Coordinates of C-alpha atoms and ligand atoms in Angstrom, one line a residue:
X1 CA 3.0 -11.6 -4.8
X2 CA 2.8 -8.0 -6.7
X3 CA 5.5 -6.0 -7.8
X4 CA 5.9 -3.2 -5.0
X5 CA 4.9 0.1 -6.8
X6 CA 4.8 3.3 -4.1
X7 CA 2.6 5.8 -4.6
X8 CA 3.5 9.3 -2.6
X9 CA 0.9 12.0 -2.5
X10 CA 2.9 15.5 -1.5
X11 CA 1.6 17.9 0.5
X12 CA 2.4 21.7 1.1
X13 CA 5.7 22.7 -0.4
X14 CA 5.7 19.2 -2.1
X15 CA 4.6 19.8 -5.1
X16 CA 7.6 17.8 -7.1
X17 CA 9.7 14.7 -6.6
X18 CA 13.5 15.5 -8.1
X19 CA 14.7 12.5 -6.7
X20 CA 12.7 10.6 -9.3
X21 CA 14.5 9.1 -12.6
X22 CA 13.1 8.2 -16.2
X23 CA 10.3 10.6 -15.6
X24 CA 6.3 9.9 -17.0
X25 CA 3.6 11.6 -16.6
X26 CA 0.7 9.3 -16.3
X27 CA -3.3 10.6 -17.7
X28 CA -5.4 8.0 -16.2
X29 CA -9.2 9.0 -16.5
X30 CA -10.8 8.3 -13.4
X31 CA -15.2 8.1 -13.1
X32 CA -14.7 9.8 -10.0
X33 CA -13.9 13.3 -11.7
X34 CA -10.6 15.2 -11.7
X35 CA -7.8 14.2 -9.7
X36 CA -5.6 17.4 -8.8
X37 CA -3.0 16.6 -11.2
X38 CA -1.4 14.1 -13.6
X39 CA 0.5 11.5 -11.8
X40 CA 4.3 11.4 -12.1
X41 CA 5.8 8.2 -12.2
X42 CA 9.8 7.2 -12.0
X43 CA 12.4 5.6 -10.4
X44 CA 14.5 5.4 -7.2
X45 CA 16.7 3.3 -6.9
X46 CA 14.8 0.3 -8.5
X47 CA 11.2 1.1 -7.1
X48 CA 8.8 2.3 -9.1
X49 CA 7.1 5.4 -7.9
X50 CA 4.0 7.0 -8.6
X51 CA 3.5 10.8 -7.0
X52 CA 0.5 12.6 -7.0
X53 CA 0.6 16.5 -5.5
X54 CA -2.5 17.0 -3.1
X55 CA -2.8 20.6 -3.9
X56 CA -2.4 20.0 -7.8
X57 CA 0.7 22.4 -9.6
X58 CA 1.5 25.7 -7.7
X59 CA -1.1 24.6 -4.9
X60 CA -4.0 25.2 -6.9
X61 CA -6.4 23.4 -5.0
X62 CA -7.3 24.1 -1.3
X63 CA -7.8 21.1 1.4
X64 CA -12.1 20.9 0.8
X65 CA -11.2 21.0 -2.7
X66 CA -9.3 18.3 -3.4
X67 CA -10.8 15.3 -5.1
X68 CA -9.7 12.7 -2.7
X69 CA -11.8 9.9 -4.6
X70 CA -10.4 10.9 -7.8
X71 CA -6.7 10.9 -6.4
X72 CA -6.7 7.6 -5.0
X73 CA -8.4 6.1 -7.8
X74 CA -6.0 7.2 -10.5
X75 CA -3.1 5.9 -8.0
X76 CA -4.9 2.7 -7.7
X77 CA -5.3 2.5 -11.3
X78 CA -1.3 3.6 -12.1
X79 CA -0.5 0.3 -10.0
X80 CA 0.1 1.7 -6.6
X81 CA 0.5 -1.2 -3.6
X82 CA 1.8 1.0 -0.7
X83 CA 1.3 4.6 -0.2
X84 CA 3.1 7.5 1.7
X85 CA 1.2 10.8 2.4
X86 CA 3.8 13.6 3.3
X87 CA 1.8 16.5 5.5
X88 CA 2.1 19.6 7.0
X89 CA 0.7 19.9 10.5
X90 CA 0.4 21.7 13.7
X91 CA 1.6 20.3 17.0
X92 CA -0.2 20.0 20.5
X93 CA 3.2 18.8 22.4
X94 CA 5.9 20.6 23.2
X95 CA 8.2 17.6 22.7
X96 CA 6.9 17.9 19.4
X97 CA 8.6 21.2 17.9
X98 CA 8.6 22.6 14.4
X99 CA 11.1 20.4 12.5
X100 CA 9.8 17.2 14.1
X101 CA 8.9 14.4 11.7
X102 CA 5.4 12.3 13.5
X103 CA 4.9 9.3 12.3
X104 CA 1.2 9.4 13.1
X105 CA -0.7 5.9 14.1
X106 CA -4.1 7.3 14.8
X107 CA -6.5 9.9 12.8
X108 CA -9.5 11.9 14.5
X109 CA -11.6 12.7 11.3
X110 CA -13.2 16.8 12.3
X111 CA -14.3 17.3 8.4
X112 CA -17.6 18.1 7.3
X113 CA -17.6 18.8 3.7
X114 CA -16.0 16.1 1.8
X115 CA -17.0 13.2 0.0
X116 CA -15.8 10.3 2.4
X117 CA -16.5 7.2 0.9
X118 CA -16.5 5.3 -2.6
X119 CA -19.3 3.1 -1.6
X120 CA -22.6 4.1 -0.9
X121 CA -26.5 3.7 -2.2
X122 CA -26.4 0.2 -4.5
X123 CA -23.1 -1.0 -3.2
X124 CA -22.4 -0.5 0.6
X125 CA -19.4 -1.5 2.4
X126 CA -17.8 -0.8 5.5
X127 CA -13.9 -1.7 6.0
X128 CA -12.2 -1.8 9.3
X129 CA -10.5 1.4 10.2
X130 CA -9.5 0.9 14.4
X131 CA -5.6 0.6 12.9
X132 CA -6.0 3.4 9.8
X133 CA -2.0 3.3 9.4
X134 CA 0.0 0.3 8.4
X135 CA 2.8 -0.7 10.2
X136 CA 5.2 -2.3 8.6
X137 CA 5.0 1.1 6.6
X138 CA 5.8 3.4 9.8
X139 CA 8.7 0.7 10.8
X140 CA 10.3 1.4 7.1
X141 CA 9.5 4.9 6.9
X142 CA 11.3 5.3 10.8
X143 CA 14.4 3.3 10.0
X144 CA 14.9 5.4 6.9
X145 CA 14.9 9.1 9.5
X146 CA 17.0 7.2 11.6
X147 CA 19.5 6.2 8.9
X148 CA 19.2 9.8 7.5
X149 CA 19.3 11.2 11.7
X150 CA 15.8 12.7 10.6
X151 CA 14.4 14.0 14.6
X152 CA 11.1 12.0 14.4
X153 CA 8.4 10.0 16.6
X154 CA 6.9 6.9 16.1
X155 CA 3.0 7.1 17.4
X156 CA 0.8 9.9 17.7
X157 CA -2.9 10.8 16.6
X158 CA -3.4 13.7 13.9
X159 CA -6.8 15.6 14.0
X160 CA -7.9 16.7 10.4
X161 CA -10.1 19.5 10.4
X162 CA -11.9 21.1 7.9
X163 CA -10.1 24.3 7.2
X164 CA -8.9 26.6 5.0
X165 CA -9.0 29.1 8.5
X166 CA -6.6 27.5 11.1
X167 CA -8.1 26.5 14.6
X168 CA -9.1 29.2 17.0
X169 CA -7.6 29.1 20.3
X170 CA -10.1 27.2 21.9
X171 CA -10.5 24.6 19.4
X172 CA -6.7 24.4 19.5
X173 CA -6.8 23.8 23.2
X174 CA -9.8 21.5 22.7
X175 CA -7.7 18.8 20.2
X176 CA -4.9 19.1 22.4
X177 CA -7.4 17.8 25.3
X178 CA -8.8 15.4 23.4
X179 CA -5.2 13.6 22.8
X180 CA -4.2 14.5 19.5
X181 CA -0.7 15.2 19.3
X182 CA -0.7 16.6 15.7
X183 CA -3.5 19.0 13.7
X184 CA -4.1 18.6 10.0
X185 CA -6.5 19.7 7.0
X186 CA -6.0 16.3 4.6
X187 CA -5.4 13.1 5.8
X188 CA -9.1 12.8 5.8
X189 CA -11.1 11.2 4.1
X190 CA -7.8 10.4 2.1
X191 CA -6.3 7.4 4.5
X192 CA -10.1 6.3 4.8
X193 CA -10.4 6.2 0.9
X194 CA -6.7 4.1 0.4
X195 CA -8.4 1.9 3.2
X196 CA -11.4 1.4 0.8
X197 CA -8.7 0.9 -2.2
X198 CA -7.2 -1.6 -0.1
X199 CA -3.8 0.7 -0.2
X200 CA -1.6 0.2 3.1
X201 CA -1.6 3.9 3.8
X202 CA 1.0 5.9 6.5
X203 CA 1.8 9.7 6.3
X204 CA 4.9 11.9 7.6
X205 CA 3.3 14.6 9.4
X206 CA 6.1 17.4 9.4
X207 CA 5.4 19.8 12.3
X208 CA 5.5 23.3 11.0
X209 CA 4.0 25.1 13.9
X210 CA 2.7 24.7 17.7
X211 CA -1.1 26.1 16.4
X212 CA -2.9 28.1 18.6
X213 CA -2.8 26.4 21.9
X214 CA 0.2 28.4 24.0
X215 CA -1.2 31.7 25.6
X216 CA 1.9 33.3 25.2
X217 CA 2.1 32.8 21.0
X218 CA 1.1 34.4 18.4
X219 CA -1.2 32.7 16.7
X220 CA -0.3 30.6 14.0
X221 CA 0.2 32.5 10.1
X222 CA 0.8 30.2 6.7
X223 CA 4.2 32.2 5.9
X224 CA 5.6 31.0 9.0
X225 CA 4.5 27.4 8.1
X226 CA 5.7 27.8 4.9
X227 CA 9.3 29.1 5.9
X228 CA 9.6 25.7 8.1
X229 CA 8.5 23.8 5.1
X230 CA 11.4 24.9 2.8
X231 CA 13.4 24.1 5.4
X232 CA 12.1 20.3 6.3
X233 CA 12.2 19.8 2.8
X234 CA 15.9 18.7 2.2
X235 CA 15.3 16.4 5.0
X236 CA 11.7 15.1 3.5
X237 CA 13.6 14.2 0.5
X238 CA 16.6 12.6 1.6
X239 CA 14.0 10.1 4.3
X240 CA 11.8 9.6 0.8
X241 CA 14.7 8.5 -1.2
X242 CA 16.2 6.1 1.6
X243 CA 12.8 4.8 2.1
X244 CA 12.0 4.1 -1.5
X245 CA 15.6 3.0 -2.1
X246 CA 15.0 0.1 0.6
X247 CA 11.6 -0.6 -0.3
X248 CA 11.0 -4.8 -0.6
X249 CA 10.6 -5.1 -4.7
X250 CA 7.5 -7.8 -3.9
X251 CA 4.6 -6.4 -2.3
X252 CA 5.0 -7.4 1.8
X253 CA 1.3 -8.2 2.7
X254 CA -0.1 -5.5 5.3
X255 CA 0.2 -7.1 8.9
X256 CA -3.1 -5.7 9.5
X257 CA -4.6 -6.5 6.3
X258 CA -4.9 -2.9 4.5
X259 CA -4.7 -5.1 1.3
X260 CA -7.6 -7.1 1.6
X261 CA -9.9 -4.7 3.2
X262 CA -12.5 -5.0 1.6
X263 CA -12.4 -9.4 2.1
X264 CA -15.6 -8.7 4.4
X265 CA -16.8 -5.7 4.1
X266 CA -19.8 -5.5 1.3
X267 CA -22.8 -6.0 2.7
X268 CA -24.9 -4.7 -0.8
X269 CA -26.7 -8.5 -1.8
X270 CA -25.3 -9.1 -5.1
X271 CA -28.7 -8.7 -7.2
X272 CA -29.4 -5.3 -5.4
X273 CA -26.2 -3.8 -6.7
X274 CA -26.2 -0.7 -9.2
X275 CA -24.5 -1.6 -12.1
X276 CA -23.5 2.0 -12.9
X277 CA -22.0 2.3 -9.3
X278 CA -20.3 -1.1 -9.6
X279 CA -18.5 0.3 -13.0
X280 CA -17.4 3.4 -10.9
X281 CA -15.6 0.9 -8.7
X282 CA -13.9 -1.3 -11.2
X283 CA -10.4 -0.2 -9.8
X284 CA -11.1 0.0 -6.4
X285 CA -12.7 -3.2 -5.5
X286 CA -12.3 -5.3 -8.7
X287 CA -10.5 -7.8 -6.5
X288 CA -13.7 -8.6 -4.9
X289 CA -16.3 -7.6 -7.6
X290 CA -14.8 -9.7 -10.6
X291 CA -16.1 -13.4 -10.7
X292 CA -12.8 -15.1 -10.1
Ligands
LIG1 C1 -0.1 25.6 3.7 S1 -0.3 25.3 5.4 C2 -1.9 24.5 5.6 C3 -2.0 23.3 4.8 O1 -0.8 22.5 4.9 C4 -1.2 21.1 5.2 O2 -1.5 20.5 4.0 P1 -0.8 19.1 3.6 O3 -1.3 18.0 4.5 O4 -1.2 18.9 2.2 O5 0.7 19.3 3.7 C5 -2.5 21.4 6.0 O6 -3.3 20.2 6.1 C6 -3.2 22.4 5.2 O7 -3.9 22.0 4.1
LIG2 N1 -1.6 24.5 12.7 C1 -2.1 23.9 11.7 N2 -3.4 23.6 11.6 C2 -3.9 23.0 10.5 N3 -3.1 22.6 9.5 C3 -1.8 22.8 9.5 N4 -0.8 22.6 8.7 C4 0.3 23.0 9.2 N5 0.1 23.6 10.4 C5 -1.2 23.5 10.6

Protein backbone atom coordinates (compact mmCIF):
# COMPACT_ATOMS: atom_id res chain seq x y z
CA UNK A 1 0.00 0.00 0.00
CA UNK A 2 0.89 3.92 -0.45
CA UNK A 3 2.14 6.12 2.04
CA UNK A 4 -0.95 8.21 3.31
CA UNK A 5 -0.33 11.79 2.13
CA UNK A 6 -3.64 14.28 3.02
CA UNK A 7 -4.26 16.86 1.00
CA UNK A 8 -6.72 19.75 2.68
CA UNK A 9 -8.15 22.37 0.43
CA UNK A 10 -9.33 25.51 2.88
CA UNK A 11 -12.13 27.35 2.38
CA UNK A 12 -13.30 30.93 3.48
CA UNK A 13 -11.25 32.22 6.37
CA UNK A 14 -8.86 29.19 5.69
CA UNK A 15 -6.47 30.52 3.86
CA UNK A 16 -3.35 29.03 6.03
CA UNK A 17 -2.46 25.95 7.95
CA UNK A 18 -0.22 27.05 11.25
CA UNK A 19 -0.52 23.76 12.54
CA UNK A 20 1.83 22.51 9.74
CA UNK A 21 5.67 21.89 10.52
CA UNK A 22 8.89 21.87 8.16
CA UNK A 23 7.05 24.07 5.77
CA UNK A 24 7.35 23.81 1.53
CA UNK A 25 5.78 25.39 -0.86
CA UNK A 26 5.27 23.05 -3.71
CA UNK A 27 5.19 24.74 -7.84
CA UNK A 28 3.73 21.87 -9.64
CA UNK A 29 2.71 22.94 -13.28
CA UNK A 30 -0.44 21.53 -14.03
CA UNK A 31 -1.83 21.28 -18.21
CA UNK A 32 -5.06 22.21 -16.73
CA UNK A 33 -4.06 25.93 -16.18
CA UNK A 34 -3.51 27.81 -12.92
CA UNK A 35 -4.39 26.27 -9.69
CA UNK A 36 -5.36 29.21 -7.16
CA UNK A 37 -2.22 28.94 -5.33
CA UNK A 38 1.10 27.08 -4.65
CA UNK A 39 0.47 24.15 -2.52
CA UNK A 40 1.88 24.08 1.04
CA UNK A 41 3.14 20.97 2.18
CA UNK A 42 4.31 19.95 5.98
CA UNK A 43 3.87 17.91 8.85
CA UNK A 44 1.50 16.91 11.64
CA UNK A 45 2.31 14.88 13.71
CA UNK A 46 4.03 12.31 11.18
CA UNK A 47 1.49 12.85 8.24
CA UNK A 48 2.44 14.50 5.46
CA UNK A 49 0.11 17.26 4.41
CA UNK A 50 -0.45 18.96 1.36
CA UNK A 51 -2.92 22.29 1.59
CA UNK A 52 -4.22 24.07 -1.16
CA UNK A 53 -6.53 27.47 -0.39
CA UNK A 54 -9.65 27.41 -2.69
CA UNK A 55 -9.87 31.13 -2.83
CA UNK A 56 -5.97 31.41 -3.62
CA UNK A 57 -3.94 34.17 -0.93
CA UNK A 58 -6.25 36.89 0.60
CA UNK A 59 -9.32 35.20 -1.26
CA UNK A 60 -8.44 36.25 -4.50
CA UNK A 61 -10.46 34.08 -6.40
CA UNK A 62 -14.37 33.89 -6.21
CA UNK A 63 -16.29 30.39 -6.19
CA UNK A 64 -16.93 30.33 -10.47
CA UNK A 65 -13.48 31.30 -10.61
CA UNK A 66 -11.63 28.75 -9.19
CA UNK A 67 -9.74 26.32 -11.29
CA UNK A 68 -11.07 23.19 -9.82
CA UNK A 69 -9.26 20.95 -12.49
CA UNK A 70 -6.10 22.65 -11.94
CA UNK A 71 -6.37 22.31 -8.10
CA UNK A 72 -6.91 18.74 -7.95
CA UNK A 73 -4.47 17.99 -10.37
CA UNK A 74 -1.51 19.69 -8.77
CA UNK A 75 -2.71 17.82 -5.37
CA UNK A 76 -2.85 14.61 -7.30
CA UNK A 77 0.49 15.37 -8.70
CA UNK A 78 2.04 16.56 -4.92
CA UNK A 79 1.14 12.83 -3.88
CA UNK A 80 -2.19 13.38 -2.24
CA UNK A 81 -4.21 9.81 -1.27
CA UNK A 82 -7.05 11.26 0.92
CA UNK A 83 -8.53 14.63 0.85
CA UNK A 84 -10.48 16.96 3.27
CA UNK A 85 -12.34 20.05 1.93
CA UNK A 86 -13.16 22.54 4.84
CA UNK A 87 -16.46 24.83 3.73
CA UNK A 88 -18.41 27.45 4.65
CA UNK A 89 -22.10 26.94 4.33
CA UNK A 90 -25.65 27.93 5.08
CA UNK A 91 -28.01 25.71 6.93
CA UNK A 92 -31.70 24.68 6.16
CA UNK A 93 -32.31 23.00 9.80
CA UNK A 94 -32.64 24.48 12.79
CA UNK A 95 -30.92 21.69 14.62
CA UNK A 96 -28.29 22.75 12.47
CA UNK A 97 -27.12 26.30 13.95
CA UNK A 98 -24.15 28.48 13.14
CA UNK A 99 -21.23 26.78 14.82
CA UNK A 100 -22.32 23.33 13.78
CA UNK A 101 -19.68 21.24 12.04
CA UNK A 102 -21.90 18.81 9.09
CA UNK A 103 -20.23 16.15 8.03
CA UNK A 104 -22.00 16.11 4.66
CA UNK A 105 -22.63 12.45 2.89
CA UNK A 106 -24.69 13.73 -0.14
CA UNK A 107 -24.00 16.69 -2.75
CA UNK A 108 -26.89 18.27 -5.07
CA UNK A 109 -24.70 19.89 -7.85
CA UNK A 110 -26.98 23.65 -8.83
CA UNK A 111 -23.80 25.02 -10.82
CA UNK A 112 -23.85 26.08 -14.27
CA UNK A 113 -20.65 27.68 -15.20
CA UNK A 114 -17.86 25.42 -14.32
CA UNK A 115 -15.82 23.10 -16.03
CA UNK A 116 -17.04 19.65 -14.40
CA UNK A 117 -15.16 17.04 -15.79
CA UNK A 118 -11.43 16.02 -16.86
CA UNK A 119 -12.64 13.67 -19.41
CA UNK A 120 -14.43 14.53 -22.32
CA UNK A 121 -14.24 14.51 -26.43
CA UNK A 122 -11.20 11.69 -27.24
CA UNK A 123 -11.28 10.20 -23.84
CA UNK A 124 -14.73 9.74 -22.06
CA UNK A 125 -15.37 8.31 -18.81
CA UNK A 126 -17.94 8.19 -16.33
CA UNK A 127 -17.04 7.15 -12.54
CA UNK A 128 -19.67 6.22 -10.02
CA UNK A 129 -20.71 9.11 -7.91
CA UNK A 130 -24.29 7.61 -5.93
CA UNK A 131 -21.77 7.69 -2.57
CA UNK A 132 -19.64 11.16 -3.58
CA UNK A 133 -18.06 11.06 0.18
CA UNK A 134 -15.90 8.43 1.55
CA UNK A 135 -16.61 6.98 4.63
CA UNK A 136 -14.05 5.79 6.46
CA UNK A 137 -13.03 9.52 5.96
CA UNK A 138 -16.30 11.01 7.72
CA UNK A 139 -15.80 8.17 10.60
CA UNK A 140 -12.11 9.70 11.21
CA UNK A 141 -12.91 13.16 10.65
CA UNK A 142 -16.15 12.57 13.46
CA UNK A 143 -14.08 10.76 16.03
CA UNK A 144 -11.51 13.56 15.88
CA UNK A 145 -14.76 16.56 16.79
CA UNK A 146 -15.67 14.14 19.23
CA UNK A 147 -12.30 13.79 20.88
CA UNK A 148 -11.84 17.70 20.48
CA UNK A 149 -16.08 18.03 21.81
CA UNK A 150 -16.38 19.79 18.32
CA UNK A 151 -20.78 20.09 18.09
CA UNK A 152 -21.04 18.20 14.72
CA UNK A 153 -23.39 15.81 12.56
CA UNK A 154 -22.63 12.94 10.75
CA UNK A 155 -25.00 12.81 7.39
CA UNK A 156 -26.59 15.46 5.58
CA UNK A 157 -26.80 16.67 1.77
CA UNK A 158 -25.03 20.17 0.77
CA UNK A 159 -26.58 22.01 -2.30
CA UNK A 160 -23.72 23.90 -4.20
CA UNK A 161 -25.00 26.63 -6.09
CA UNK A 162 -23.53 28.83 -8.45
CA UNK A 163 -23.13 32.11 -6.61
CA UNK A 164 -21.26 34.87 -5.90
CA UNK A 165 -25.12 36.39 -4.80
CA UNK A 166 -26.46 34.24 -1.96
CA UNK A 167 -29.92 32.46 -2.54
CA UNK A 168 -33.12 34.46 -2.66
CA UNK A 169 -35.76 33.60 -0.33
CA UNK A 170 -37.42 31.38 -2.46
CA UNK A 171 -34.66 29.43 -3.72
CA UNK A 172 -33.63 29.14 0.02
CA UNK A 173 -37.01 27.75 0.82
CA UNK A 174 -36.82 25.59 -2.35
CA UNK A 175 -33.27 23.58 -1.19
CA UNK A 176 -34.63 23.31 2.11
CA UNK A 177 -37.72 21.44 0.39
CA UNK A 178 -35.81 19.52 -1.67
CA UNK A 179 -33.83 17.86 1.52
CA UNK A 180 -30.65 19.58 1.57
CA UNK A 181 -29.63 20.27 4.99
CA UNK A 182 -26.62 22.48 4.10
CA UNK A 183 -26.11 25.36 1.05
CA UNK A 184 -22.73 25.80 -0.53
CA UNK A 185 -20.86 27.59 -3.58
CA UNK A 186 -17.73 24.91 -4.00
CA UNK A 187 -17.91 21.52 -3.30
CA UNK A 188 -18.89 21.30 -6.94
CA UNK A 189 -17.49 20.17 -9.36
CA UNK A 190 -14.51 19.83 -6.85
CA UNK A 191 -15.61 16.26 -4.98
CA UNK A 192 -16.72 15.16 -8.66
CA UNK A 193 -13.20 16.04 -10.01
CA UNK A 194 -11.17 14.12 -6.73
CA UNK A 195 -13.74 11.32 -7.78
CA UNK A 196 -12.21 11.41 -11.31
CA UNK A 197 -8.62 11.59 -9.61
CA UNK A 198 -9.59 8.63 -7.77
CA UNK A 199 -9.08 10.89 -4.33
CA UNK A 200 -11.35 9.61 -1.40
CA UNK A 201 -12.88 12.98 -0.97
CA UNK A 202 -15.13 14.27 2.47
CA UNK A 203 -15.63 18.02 3.47
CA UNK A 204 -16.42 19.84 6.95
CA UNK A 205 -19.14 22.02 6.14
CA UNK A 206 -19.04 24.71 8.99
CA UNK A 207 -22.52 26.36 9.26
CA UNK A 208 -22.01 30.07 9.32
CA UNK A 209 -25.55 31.09 8.74
CA UNK A 210 -29.41 29.77 8.51
CA UNK A 211 -29.60 31.57 4.66
CA UNK A 212 -32.61 32.97 3.62
CA UNK A 213 -35.22 30.54 4.49
CA UNK A 214 -36.79 31.96 8.13
CA UNK A 215 -39.43 34.72 7.46
CA UNK A 216 -38.54 36.37 10.46
CA UNK A 217 -34.49 36.92 9.45
CA UNK A 218 -32.73 39.08 7.92
CA UNK A 219 -31.37 37.84 5.10
CA UNK A 220 -28.16 36.45 5.15
CA UNK A 221 -24.76 39.21 4.62
CA UNK A 222 -20.89 37.81 4.12
CA UNK A 223 -19.69 39.96 7.41
CA UNK A 224 -21.93 38.00 9.43
CA UNK A 225 -20.58 34.72 7.93
CA UNK A 226 -17.31 35.89 8.20
CA UNK A 227 -17.51 36.88 12.03
CA UNK A 228 -18.74 33.05 12.63
CA UNK A 229 -15.79 31.93 10.63
CA UNK A 230 -13.08 33.54 12.85
CA UNK A 231 -14.81 32.12 15.48
CA UNK A 232 -15.15 28.22 14.12
CA UNK A 233 -11.69 28.58 13.30
CA UNK A 234 -9.90 27.62 16.55
CA UNK A 235 -12.17 24.68 16.57
CA UNK A 236 -11.44 23.81 12.61
CA UNK A 237 -7.88 23.69 13.51
CA UNK A 238 -7.75 21.83 16.57
CA UNK A 239 -10.41 18.74 14.62
CA UNK A 240 -7.65 19.13 11.56
CA UNK A 241 -4.74 18.55 13.71
CA UNK A 242 -6.39 15.49 15.74
CA UNK A 243 -7.49 14.18 12.56
CA UNK A 244 -4.18 14.33 10.72
CA UNK A 245 -2.35 13.40 13.89
CA UNK A 246 -4.42 9.90 13.87
CA UNK A 247 -4.38 9.47 10.29
CA UNK A 248 -3.32 5.53 9.30
CA UNK A 249 0.53 6.27 7.77
CA UNK A 250 -0.47 3.40 4.80
CA UNK A 251 -3.12 4.44 2.56
CA UNK A 252 -6.59 2.45 4.03
CA UNK A 253 -8.24 1.54 0.62
CA UNK A 254 -11.69 3.50 0.16
CA UNK A 255 -14.59 1.14 1.34
CA UNK A 256 -16.49 2.36 -1.59
CA UNK A 257 -13.66 2.38 -3.96
CA UNK A 258 -12.91 6.25 -4.46
CA UNK A 259 -9.37 4.95 -5.22
CA UNK A 260 -10.03 2.94 -8.06
CA UNK A 261 -12.71 4.93 -9.69
CA UNK A 262 -11.88 5.03 -12.67
CA UNK A 263 -11.30 0.62 -12.75
CA UNK A 264 -14.44 0.76 -15.15
CA UNK A 265 -15.20 3.77 -16.16
CA UNK A 266 -13.47 4.72 -19.77
CA UNK A 267 -15.55 3.87 -22.37
CA UNK A 268 -13.13 6.01 -25.23
CA UNK A 269 -11.85 2.53 -27.47
CA UNK A 270 -8.29 2.73 -27.05
CA UNK A 271 -7.32 3.72 -30.92
CA UNK A 272 -10.01 6.53 -30.79
CA UNK A 273 -8.19 8.29 -27.97
CA UNK A 274 -6.67 11.95 -28.42
CA UNK A 275 -3.18 11.73 -27.66
CA UNK A 276 -3.05 15.40 -26.58
CA UNK A 277 -6.03 14.81 -24.16
CA UNK A 278 -4.46 11.52 -22.83
CA UNK A 279 -1.12 13.77 -21.91
CA UNK A 280 -3.43 16.19 -20.07
CA UNK A 281 -4.45 13.23 -17.95
CA UNK A 282 -1.10 11.69 -17.17
CA UNK A 283 -1.75 12.35 -13.33
CA UNK A 284 -5.19 11.76 -13.07
CA UNK A 285 -5.73 8.43 -14.63
CA UNK A 286 -2.15 7.16 -15.26
CA UNK A 287 -3.07 4.27 -13.11
CA UNK A 288 -5.29 3.15 -15.89
CA UNK A 289 -3.74 4.74 -18.97
CA UNK A 290 -0.07 3.42 -18.52
CA UNK A 291 0.56 -0.17 -20.08
CA UNK A 292 1.27 -2.01 -16.84
C1 LIG B 1 -17.36 34.09 2.19
S1 LIG B 1 -18.94 33.41 2.37
C2 LIG B 1 -19.37 32.54 0.88
C3 LIG B 1 -18.31 31.60 0.41
O1 LIG B 1 -17.94 30.75 1.51
C4 LIG B 1 -18.03 29.42 1.10
O2 LIG B 1 -16.79 29.06 0.50
P1 LIG B 1 -15.89 27.83 0.97
O3 LIG B 1 -16.66 26.57 0.67
O4 LIG B 1 -14.66 27.92 0.15
O5 LIG B 1 -15.65 28.00 2.45
C5 LIG B 1 -19.16 29.46 0.09
O6 LIG B 1 -19.22 28.30 -0.68
C6 LIG B 1 -18.88 30.70 -0.67
O7 LIG B 1 -17.92 30.51 -1.68
N1 LIG C 1 -25.93 30.90 3.07
C1 LIG C 1 -24.93 30.54 2.27
N2 LIG C 1 -25.16 30.29 0.97
C2 LIG C 1 -24.14 29.92 0.17
N3 LIG C 1 -22.88 29.80 0.56
C3 LIG C 1 -22.62 30.03 1.85
N4 LIG C 1 -21.47 29.96 2.53
C4 LIG C 1 -21.74 30.30 3.80
N5 LIG C 1 -23.04 30.58 3.96
C5 LIG C 1 -23.62 30.42 2.75
Amino acid sequence: MAKAVLGVIGGSGVYDLSLLTEVEELRIESPWGEPSANPIQGFIGGTRVVFMPRHGAGHRLGPSDINYRANIDVLKRAGVTDLISISACGSYREELPPGMFVLVDQFIDRTFARKTSFFGAGCVAHVSFSDPVAPNLVARLARAAAEEGVPHVVGGSYVCMEGPQFSTRAESVAYKAMGASVVGMTNMPEAKLAREAELPYATVAMVTDYDAWRPHEVGVGVAEILQVMRENGDKARRLLARFASEFPQEHEACPIGSDRALDFALVTAPEHRDPDLLKKLDAIAGRVLRPS
